[in-house]
mmCIF file of C-alpha atoms in Angstrom:
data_model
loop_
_atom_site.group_PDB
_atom_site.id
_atom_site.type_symbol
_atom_site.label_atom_id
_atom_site.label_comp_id
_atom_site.label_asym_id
_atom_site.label_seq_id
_atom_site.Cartn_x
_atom_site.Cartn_y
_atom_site.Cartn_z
ATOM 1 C CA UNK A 1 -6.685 -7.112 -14.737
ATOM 2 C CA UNK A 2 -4.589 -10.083 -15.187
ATOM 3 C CA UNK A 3 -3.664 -10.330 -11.612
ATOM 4 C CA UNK A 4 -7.022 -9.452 -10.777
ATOM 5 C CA UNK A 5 -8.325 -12.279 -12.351
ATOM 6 C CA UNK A 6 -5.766 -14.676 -11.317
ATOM 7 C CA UNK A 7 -6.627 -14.336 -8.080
ATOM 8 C CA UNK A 8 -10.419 -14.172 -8.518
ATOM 9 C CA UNK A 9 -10.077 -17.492 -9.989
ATOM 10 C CA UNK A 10 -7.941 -18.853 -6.781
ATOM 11 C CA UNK A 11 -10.311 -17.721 -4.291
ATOM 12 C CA UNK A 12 -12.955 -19.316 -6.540
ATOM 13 C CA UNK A 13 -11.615 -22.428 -6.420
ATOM 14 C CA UNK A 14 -13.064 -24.112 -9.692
ATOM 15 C CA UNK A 15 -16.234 -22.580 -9.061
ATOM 16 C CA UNK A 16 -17.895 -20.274 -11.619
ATOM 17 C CA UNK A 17 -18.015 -16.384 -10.494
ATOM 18 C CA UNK A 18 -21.120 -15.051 -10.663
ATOM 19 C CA UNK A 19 -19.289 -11.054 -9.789
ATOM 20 C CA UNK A 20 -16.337 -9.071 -8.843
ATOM 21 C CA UNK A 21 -16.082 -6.529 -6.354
ATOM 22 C CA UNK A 22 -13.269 -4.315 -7.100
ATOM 23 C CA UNK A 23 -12.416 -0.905 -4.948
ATOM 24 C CA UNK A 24 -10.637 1.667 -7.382
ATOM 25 C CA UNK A 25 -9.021 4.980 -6.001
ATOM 26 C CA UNK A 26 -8.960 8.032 -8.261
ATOM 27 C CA UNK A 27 -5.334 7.906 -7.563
ATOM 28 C CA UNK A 28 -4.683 4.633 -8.535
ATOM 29 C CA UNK A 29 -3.742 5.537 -11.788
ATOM 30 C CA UNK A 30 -6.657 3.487 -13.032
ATOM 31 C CA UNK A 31 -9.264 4.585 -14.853
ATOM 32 C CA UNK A 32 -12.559 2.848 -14.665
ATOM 33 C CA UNK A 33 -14.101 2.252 -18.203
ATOM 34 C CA UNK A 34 -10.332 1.235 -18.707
ATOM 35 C CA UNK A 35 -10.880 -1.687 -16.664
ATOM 36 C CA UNK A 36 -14.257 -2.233 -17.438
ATOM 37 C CA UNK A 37 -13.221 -2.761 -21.189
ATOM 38 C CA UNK A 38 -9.789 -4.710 -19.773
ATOM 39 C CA UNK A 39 -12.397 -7.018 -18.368
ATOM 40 C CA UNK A 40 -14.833 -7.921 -20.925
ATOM 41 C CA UNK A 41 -11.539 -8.651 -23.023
ATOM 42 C CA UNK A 42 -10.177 -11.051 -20.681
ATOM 43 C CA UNK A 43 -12.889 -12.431 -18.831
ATOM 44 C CA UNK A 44 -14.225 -14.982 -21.628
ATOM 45 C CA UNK A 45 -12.292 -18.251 -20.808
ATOM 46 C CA UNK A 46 -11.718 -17.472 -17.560
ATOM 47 C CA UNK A 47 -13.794 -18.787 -14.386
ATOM 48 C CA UNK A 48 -14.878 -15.130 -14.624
ATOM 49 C CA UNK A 49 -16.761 -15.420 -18.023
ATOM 50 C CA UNK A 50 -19.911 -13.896 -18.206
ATOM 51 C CA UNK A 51 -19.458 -12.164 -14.517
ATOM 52 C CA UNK A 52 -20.727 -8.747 -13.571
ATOM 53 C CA UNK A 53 -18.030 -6.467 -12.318
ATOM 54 C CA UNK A 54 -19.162 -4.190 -9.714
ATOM 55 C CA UNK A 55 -16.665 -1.194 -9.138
ATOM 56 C CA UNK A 56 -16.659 0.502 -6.282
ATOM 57 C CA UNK A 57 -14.998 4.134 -6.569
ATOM 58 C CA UNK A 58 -13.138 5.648 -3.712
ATOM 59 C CA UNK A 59 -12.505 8.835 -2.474
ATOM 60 C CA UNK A 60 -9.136 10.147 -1.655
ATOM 61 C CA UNK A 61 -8.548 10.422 1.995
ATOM 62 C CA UNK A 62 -5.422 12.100 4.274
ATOM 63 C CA UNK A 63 -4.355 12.660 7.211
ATOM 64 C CA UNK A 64 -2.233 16.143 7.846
ATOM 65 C CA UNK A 65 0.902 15.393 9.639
ATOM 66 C CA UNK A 66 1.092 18.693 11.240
ATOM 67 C CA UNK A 67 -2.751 19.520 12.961
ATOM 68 C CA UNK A 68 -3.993 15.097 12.738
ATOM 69 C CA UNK A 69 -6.711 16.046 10.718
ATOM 70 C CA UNK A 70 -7.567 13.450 8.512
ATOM 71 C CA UNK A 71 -9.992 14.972 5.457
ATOM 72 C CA UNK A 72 -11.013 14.082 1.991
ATOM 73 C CA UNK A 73 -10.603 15.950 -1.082
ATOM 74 C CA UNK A 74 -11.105 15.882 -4.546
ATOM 75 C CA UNK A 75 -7.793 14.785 -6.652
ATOM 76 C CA UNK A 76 -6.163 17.892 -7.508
ATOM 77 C CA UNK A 77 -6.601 19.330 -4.316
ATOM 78 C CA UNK A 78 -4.799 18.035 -1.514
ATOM 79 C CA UNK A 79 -4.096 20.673 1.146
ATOM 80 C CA UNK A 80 -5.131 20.414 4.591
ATOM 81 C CA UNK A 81 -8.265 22.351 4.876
ATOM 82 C CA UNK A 82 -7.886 22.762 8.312
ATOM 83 C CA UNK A 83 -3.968 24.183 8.764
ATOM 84 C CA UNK A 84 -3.777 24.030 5.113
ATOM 85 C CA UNK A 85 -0.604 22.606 4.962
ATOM 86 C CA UNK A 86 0.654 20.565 2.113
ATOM 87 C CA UNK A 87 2.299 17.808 3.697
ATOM 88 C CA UNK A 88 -0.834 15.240 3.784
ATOM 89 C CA UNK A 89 -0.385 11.580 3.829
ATOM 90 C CA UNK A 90 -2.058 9.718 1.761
ATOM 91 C CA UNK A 91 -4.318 7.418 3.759
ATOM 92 C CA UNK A 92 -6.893 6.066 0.943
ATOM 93 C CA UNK A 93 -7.435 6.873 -2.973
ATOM 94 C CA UNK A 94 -5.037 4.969 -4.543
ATOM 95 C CA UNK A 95 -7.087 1.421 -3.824
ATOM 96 C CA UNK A 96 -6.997 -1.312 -6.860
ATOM 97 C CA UNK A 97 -8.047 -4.309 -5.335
ATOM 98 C CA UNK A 98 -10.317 -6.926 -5.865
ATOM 99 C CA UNK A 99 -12.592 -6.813 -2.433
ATOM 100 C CA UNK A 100 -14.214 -10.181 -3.177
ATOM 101 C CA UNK A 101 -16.007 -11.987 -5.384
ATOM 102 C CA UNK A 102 -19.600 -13.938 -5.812
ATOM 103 C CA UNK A 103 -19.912 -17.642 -6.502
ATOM 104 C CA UNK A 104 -22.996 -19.575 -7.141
ATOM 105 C CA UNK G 1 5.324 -12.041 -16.077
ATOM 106 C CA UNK G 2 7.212 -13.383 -13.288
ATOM 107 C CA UNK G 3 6.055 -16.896 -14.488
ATOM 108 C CA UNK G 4 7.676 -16.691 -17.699
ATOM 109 C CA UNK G 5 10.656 -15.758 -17.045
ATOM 110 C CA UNK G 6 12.165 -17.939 -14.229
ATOM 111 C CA UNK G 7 13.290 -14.851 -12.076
ATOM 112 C CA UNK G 8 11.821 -16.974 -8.709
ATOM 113 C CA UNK G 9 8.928 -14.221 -8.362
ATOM 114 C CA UNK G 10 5.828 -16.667 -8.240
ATOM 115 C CA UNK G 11 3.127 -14.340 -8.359
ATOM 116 C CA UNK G 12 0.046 -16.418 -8.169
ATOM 117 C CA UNK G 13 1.267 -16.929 -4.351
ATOM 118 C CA UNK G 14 2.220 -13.435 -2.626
ATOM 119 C CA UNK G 15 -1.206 -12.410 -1.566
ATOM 120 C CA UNK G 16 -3.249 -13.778 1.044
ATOM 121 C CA UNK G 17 -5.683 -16.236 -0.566
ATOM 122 C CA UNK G 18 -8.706 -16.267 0.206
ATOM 123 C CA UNK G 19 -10.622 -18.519 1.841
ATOM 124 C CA UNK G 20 -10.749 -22.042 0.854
ATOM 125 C CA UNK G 21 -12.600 -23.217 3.147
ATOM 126 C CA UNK G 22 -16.327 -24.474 3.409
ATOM 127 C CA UNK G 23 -18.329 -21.690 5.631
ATOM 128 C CA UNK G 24 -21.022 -20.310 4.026
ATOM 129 C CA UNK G 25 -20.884 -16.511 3.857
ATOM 130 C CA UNK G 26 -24.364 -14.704 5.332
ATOM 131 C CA UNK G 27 -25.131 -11.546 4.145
ATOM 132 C CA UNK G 28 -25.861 -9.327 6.287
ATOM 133 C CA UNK G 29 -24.170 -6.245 5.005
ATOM 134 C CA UNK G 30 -26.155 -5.118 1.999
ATOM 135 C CA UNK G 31 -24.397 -5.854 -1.096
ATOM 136 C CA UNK G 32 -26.165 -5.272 -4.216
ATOM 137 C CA UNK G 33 -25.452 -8.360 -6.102
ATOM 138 C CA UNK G 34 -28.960 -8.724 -7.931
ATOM 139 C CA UNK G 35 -29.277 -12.800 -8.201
ATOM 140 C CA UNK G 36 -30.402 -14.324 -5.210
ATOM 141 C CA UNK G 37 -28.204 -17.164 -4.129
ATOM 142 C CA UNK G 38 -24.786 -16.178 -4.731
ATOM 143 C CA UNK G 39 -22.219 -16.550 -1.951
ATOM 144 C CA UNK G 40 -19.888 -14.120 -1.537
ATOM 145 C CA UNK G 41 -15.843 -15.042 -0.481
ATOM 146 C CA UNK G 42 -13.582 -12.144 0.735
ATOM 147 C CA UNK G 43 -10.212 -12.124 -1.221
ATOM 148 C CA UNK G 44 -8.635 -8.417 -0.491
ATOM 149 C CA UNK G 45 -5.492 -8.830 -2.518
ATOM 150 C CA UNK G 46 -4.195 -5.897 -4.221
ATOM 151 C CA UNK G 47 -3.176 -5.582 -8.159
ATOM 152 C CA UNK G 48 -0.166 -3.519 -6.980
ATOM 153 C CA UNK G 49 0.904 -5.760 -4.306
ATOM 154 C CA UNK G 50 3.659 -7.983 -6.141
ATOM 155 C CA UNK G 51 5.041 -4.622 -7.932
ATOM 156 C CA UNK G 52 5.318 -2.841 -4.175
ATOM 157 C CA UNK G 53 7.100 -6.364 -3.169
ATOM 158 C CA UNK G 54 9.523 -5.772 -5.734
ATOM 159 C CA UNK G 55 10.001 -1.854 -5.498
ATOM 160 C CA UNK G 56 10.852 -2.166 -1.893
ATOM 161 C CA UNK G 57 13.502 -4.843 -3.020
ATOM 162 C CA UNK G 58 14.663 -2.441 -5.498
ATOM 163 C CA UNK G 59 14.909 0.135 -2.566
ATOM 164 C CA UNK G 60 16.826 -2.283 -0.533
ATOM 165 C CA UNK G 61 19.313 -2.516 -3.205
ATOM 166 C CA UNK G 62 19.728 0.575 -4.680
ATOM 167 C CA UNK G 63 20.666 1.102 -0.920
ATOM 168 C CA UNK G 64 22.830 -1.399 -0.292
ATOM 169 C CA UNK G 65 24.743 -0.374 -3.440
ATOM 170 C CA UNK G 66 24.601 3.323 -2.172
ATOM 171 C CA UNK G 67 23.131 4.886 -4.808
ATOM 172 C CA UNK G 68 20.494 7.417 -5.369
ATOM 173 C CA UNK G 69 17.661 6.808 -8.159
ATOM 174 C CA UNK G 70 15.160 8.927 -9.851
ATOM 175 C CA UNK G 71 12.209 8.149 -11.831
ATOM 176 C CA UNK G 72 12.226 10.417 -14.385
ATOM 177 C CA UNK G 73 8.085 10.435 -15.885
ATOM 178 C CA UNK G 74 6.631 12.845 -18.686
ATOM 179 C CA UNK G 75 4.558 12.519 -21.548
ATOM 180 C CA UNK G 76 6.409 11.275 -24.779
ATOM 181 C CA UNK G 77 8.507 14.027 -26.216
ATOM 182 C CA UNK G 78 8.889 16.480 -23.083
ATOM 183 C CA UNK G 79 12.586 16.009 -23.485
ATOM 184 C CA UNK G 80 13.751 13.612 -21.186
ATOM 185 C CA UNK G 81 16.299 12.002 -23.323
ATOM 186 C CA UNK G 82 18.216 15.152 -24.164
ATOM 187 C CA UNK G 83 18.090 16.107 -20.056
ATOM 188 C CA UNK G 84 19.773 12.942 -19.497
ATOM 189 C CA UNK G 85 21.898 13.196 -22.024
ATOM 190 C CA UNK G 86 23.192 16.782 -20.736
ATOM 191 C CA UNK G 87 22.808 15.084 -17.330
ATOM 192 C CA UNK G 88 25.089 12.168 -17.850
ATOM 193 C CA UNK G 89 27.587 13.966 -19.716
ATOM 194 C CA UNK G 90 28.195 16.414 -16.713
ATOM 195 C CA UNK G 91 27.789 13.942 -13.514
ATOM 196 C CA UNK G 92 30.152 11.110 -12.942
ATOM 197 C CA UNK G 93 29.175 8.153 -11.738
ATOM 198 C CA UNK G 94 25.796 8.810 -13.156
ATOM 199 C CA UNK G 95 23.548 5.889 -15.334
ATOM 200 C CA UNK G 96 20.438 5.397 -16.918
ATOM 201 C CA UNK G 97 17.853 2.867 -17.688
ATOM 202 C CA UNK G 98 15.636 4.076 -20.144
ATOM 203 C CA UNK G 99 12.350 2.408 -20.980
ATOM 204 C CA UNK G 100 10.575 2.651 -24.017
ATOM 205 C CA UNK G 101 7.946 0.152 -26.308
ATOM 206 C CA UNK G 102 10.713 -0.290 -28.906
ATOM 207 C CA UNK G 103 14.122 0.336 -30.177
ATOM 208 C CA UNK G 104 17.342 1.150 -28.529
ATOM 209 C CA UNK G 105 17.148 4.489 -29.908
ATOM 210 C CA UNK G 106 17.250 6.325 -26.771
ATOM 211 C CA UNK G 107 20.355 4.330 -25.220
ATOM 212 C CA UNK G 108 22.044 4.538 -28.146
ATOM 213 C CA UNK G 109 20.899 8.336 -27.833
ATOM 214 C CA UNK G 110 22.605 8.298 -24.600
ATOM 215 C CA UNK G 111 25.520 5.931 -24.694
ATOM 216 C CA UNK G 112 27.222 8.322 -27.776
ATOM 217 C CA UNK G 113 26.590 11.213 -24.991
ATOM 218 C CA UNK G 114 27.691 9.663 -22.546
ATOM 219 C CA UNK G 115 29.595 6.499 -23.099
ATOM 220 C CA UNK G 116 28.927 3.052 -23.718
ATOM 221 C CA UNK G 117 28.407 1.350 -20.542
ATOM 222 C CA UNK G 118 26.135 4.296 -19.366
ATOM 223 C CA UNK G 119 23.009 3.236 -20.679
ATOM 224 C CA UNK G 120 20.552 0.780 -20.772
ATOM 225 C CA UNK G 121 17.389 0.228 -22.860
ATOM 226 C CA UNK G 122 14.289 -1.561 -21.257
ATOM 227 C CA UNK G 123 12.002 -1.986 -24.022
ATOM 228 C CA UNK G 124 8.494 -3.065 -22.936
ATOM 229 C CA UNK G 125 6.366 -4.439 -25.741
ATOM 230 C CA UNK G 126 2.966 -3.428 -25.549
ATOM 231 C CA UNK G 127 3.105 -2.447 -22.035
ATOM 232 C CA UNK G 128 2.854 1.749 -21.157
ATOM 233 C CA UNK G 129 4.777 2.130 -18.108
ATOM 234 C CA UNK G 130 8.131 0.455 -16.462
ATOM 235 C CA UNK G 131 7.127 -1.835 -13.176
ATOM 236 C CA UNK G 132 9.618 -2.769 -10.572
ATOM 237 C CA UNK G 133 10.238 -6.473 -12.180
ATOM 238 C CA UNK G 134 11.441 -4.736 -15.344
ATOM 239 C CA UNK G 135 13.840 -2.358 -13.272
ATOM 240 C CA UNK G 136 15.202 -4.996 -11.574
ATOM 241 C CA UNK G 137 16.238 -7.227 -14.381
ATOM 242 C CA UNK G 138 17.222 -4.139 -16.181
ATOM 243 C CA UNK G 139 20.200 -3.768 -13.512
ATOM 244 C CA UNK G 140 21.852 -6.817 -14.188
ATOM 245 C CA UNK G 141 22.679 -5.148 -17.622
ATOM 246 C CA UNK G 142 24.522 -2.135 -15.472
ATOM 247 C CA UNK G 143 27.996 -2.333 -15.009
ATOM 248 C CA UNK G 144 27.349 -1.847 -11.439
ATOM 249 C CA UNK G 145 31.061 -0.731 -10.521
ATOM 250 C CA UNK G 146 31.047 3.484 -10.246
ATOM 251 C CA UNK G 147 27.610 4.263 -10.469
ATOM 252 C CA UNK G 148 26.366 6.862 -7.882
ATOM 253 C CA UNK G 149 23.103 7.946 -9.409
ATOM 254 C CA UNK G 150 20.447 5.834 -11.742
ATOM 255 C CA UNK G 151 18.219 7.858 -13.339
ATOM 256 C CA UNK G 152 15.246 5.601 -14.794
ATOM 257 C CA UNK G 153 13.450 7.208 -17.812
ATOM 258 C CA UNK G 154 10.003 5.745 -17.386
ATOM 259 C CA UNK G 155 7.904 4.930 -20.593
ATOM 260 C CA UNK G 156 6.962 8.523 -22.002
ATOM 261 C CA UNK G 157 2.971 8.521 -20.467
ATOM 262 C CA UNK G 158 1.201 10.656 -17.975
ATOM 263 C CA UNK G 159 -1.359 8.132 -16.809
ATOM 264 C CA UNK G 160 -0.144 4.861 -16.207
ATOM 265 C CA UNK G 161 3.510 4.889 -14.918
ATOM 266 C CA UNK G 162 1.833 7.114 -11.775
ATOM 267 C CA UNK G 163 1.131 3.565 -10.252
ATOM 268 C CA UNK G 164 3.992 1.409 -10.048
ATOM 269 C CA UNK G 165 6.969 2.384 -7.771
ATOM 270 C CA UNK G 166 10.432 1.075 -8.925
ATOM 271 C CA UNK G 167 12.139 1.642 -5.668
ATOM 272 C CA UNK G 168 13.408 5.343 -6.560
ATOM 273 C CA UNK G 169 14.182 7.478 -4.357
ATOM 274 C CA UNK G 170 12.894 10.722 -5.815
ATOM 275 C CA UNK G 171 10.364 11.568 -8.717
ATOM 276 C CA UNK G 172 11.041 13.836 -11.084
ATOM 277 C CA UNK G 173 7.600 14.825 -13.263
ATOM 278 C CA UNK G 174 9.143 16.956 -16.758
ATOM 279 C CA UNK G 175 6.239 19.240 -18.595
ATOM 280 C CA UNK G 176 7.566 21.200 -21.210
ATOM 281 C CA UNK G 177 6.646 24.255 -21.992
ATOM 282 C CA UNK G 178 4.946 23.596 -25.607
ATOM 283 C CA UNK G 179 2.662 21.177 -23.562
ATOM 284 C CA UNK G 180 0.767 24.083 -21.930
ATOM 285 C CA UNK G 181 0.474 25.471 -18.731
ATOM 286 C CA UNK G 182 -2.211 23.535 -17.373
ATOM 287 C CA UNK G 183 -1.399 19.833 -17.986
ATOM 288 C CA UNK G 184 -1.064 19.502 -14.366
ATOM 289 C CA UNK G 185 -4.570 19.738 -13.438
ATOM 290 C CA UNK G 186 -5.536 17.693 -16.505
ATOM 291 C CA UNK G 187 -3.223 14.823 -15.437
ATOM 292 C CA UNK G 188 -3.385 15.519 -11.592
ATOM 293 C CA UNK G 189 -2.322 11.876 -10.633
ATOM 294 C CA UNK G 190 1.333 11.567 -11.955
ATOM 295 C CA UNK G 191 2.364 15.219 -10.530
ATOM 296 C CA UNK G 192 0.898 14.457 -6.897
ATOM 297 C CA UNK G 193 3.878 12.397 -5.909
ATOM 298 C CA UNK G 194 6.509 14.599 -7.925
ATOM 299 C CA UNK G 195 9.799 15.467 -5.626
ATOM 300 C CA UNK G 196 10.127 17.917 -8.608
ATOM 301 C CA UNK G 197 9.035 19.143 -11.319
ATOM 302 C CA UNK G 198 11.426 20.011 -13.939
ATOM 303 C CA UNK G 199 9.751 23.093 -16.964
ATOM 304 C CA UNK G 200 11.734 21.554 -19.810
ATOM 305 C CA UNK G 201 12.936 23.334 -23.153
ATOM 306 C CA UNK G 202 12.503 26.704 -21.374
ATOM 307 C CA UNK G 203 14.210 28.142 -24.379
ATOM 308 C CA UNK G 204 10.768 28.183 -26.380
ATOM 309 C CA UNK G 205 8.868 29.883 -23.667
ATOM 310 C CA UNK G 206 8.382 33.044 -25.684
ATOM 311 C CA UNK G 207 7.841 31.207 -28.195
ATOM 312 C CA UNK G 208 4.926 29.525 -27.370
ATOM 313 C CA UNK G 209 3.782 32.422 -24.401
ATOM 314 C CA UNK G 210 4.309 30.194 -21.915
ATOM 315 C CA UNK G 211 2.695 31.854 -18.796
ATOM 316 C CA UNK G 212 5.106 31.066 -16.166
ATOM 317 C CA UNK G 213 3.325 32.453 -12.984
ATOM 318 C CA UNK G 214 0.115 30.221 -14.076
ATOM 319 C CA UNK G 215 2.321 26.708 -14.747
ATOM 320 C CA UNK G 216 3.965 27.208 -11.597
ATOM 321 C CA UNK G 217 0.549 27.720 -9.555
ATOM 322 C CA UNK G 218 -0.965 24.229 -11.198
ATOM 323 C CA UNK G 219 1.962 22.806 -10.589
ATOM 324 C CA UNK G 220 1.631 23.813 -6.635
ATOM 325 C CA UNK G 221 -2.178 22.906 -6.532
ATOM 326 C CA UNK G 222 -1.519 19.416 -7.745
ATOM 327 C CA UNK G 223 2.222 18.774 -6.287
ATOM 328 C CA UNK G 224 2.384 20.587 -3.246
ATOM 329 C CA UNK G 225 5.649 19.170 -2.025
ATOM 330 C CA UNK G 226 7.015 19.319 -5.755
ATOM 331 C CA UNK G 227 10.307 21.581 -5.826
ATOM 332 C CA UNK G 228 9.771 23.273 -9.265
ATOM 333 C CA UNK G 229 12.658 24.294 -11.676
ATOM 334 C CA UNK G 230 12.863 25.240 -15.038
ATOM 335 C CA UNK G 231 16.005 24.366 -17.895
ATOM 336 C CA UNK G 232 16.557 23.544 -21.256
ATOM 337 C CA UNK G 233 18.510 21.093 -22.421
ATOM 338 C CA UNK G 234 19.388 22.963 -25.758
ATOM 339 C CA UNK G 235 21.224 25.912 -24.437
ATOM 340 C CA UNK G 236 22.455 24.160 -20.916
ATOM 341 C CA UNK G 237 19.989 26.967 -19.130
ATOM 342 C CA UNK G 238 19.259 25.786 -15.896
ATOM 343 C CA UNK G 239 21.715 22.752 -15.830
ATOM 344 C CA UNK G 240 23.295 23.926 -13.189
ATOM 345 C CA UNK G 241 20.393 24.322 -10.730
ATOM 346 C CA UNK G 242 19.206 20.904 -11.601
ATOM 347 C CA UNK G 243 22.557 18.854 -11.333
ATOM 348 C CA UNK G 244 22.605 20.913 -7.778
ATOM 349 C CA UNK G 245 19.164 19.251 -7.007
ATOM 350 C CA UNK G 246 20.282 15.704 -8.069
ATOM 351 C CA UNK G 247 23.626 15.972 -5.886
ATOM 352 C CA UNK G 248 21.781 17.699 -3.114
ATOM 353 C CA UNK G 249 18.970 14.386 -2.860
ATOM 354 C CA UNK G 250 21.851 11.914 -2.106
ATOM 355 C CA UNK G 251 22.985 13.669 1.106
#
């Protein structure tokens, strides 16, 4: 959240942020209302203060090395559901990024 | 971090800023932002980025060195401690970095196992997890001469150290048997990634009824490359088998 916000403020530029778009992967490690509570914490003082934060959730994506399938699935299940091998490559899911952000 | 502490990392400057300059943004693609008015800059960076940086330096030099690291994650209490000390008892050449919020206990745990210059304590604060910064300040405390393998006990946590490489070469997930058979599919995340996954104090399986047949199926639902082996650290059961895996992963 720290970085996050460091480099929300950056792109901002002095301006005030009106939002935050942030992409989080369900194998990020992150969890969401973490975050959410992370940034109403650390947000006040910040060119961030009083911004919305607009998550956008993921889905985690791969691709099978052995038939080039590339599938989602829910986390916990991660074999190919084509060949149903167990070799996928993770190829989205584990997003925590800040996609942009909203100025006045 | 990397401000504070002069290491040369300057992380307000890795990603690629965004944009600075003066062009309005249209907005065409349907965003949702409610107020009417706002102007929307692209900035892309990721949170991670800086602690991927760093792991991939780590890599480099755990490479360079020639030695082979494991990051060794569990929740608190699943007995990684007493499998390292076993473990560095019985390899030579062998090391540890052992993260924790507080004390030394743990080095000190495993530098009267093992010997003094074994073992090294990263202790974190408030933070839950080791990052690749902390690992690689942590190795200038090594002795560096004769080490083969670095095993790095991460912060005792199921959640949070799943995120942040530190440049190992294998992961090693512990679940003990008193934890239950299904603590894989509760903490999915941290066991995708496992190399292995080590069934800890397997001498108090009867004990608790640990159903073998159903750990080892969550286990392969949730870590499907995961090797899976079982030991405990108490009666040396299993030792074998896993110092076989560790020596077998720097080939």
């Amino acid at each position: 959240m720290e970085t996050l916000l460091r480099d929300a403020a950056a792109a901002a530029g002095g301006e005030k942020i009106r939002a935050l778009k942030v992409r989080v992967g369900p194998l990020s490690g992150v969890v969401v209302d973490a975050l959410r509570f992370a940034f109403e914490s650390m947000a006040p003082g910040t060119a961030a203060e009083g911004a919305r934060l607009d998550v956008v959730e993921t889905r985690p994506e791969f691709r099978c090395p052995d038939c080039g399938r590339l599938y989602e699935t829910p986390v916990g299940a991660y074999r190919c559901p084509g060949c149903g091998s167990a070799r996928g490559e993770l190829a989205a899911g584990n997003e925590m990024e800040l996609e942009s952000i909203e100025v006045q | 971090m990397c401000e504070s502490c002069g290491c040369g990392e300057t992380a307000g400057h890795w990603h690629d800023h965004g944009h600075e300059h003066g062009h309005e943004h249209t907005h065409v693609h349907g965003h949702d932002h409610g107020v009417a008015g706002g102007r929307i800059i692209p900035v892309r960076s990721n949170a991670l980025a800086l602690n991927q940086r760093l792991a991939d330096q780590n890599r480099g030099w755990f490479r360079a060195k020639g030695w082979t690291v494991f990051n060794l994650l569990s929740s608190p209490g699943s007995g990684k401690t007493a499998l390292l000390e076993r473990t560095l008892a019985a390899l030579d050449g062998s090391a540890a970095l052992v993260g924790d919020l507080q004390t030394e206990r743990d080095a000190d745990r495993l530098r009267a196992a093992a010997g003094e210059s074994r073992a090294v304590q990263i202790t974190t604060g408030e933070t839950c997890h080791l990052d690749a910064h902390m690992v690689a300040h942590a190795l200038d405390r090594l002795p560096g001469d004769g080490v083969r393998w670095l095993f790095i006990e991460n912060v005792g946590n199921l959640v949070c150290p799943a995120s942040f490489d530190l440049g190992e070469k294998r992961r090693v997930v512990l679940l003990s048997v008193t934890e239950g058979e299904d603590k894989p599919l509760k903490y999915p995340v941290i066991f995708r990634e496992a190399d292995l996954v080590l069934v800890t104090k397997n001498d108090l399986a009867a004990a608790v009824e640990f159903d073998r047949a159903a750990a080892e199926a969550n286990i392969r639902q949730v870590a499907p490359k995961a090797e899976i082996l079982a030991v405990s650290s108490k009666t040396g059961e299993g030792m074998e088998d896993w110092l076989r895996w560790v020596r077998a992963q720097g080939e």
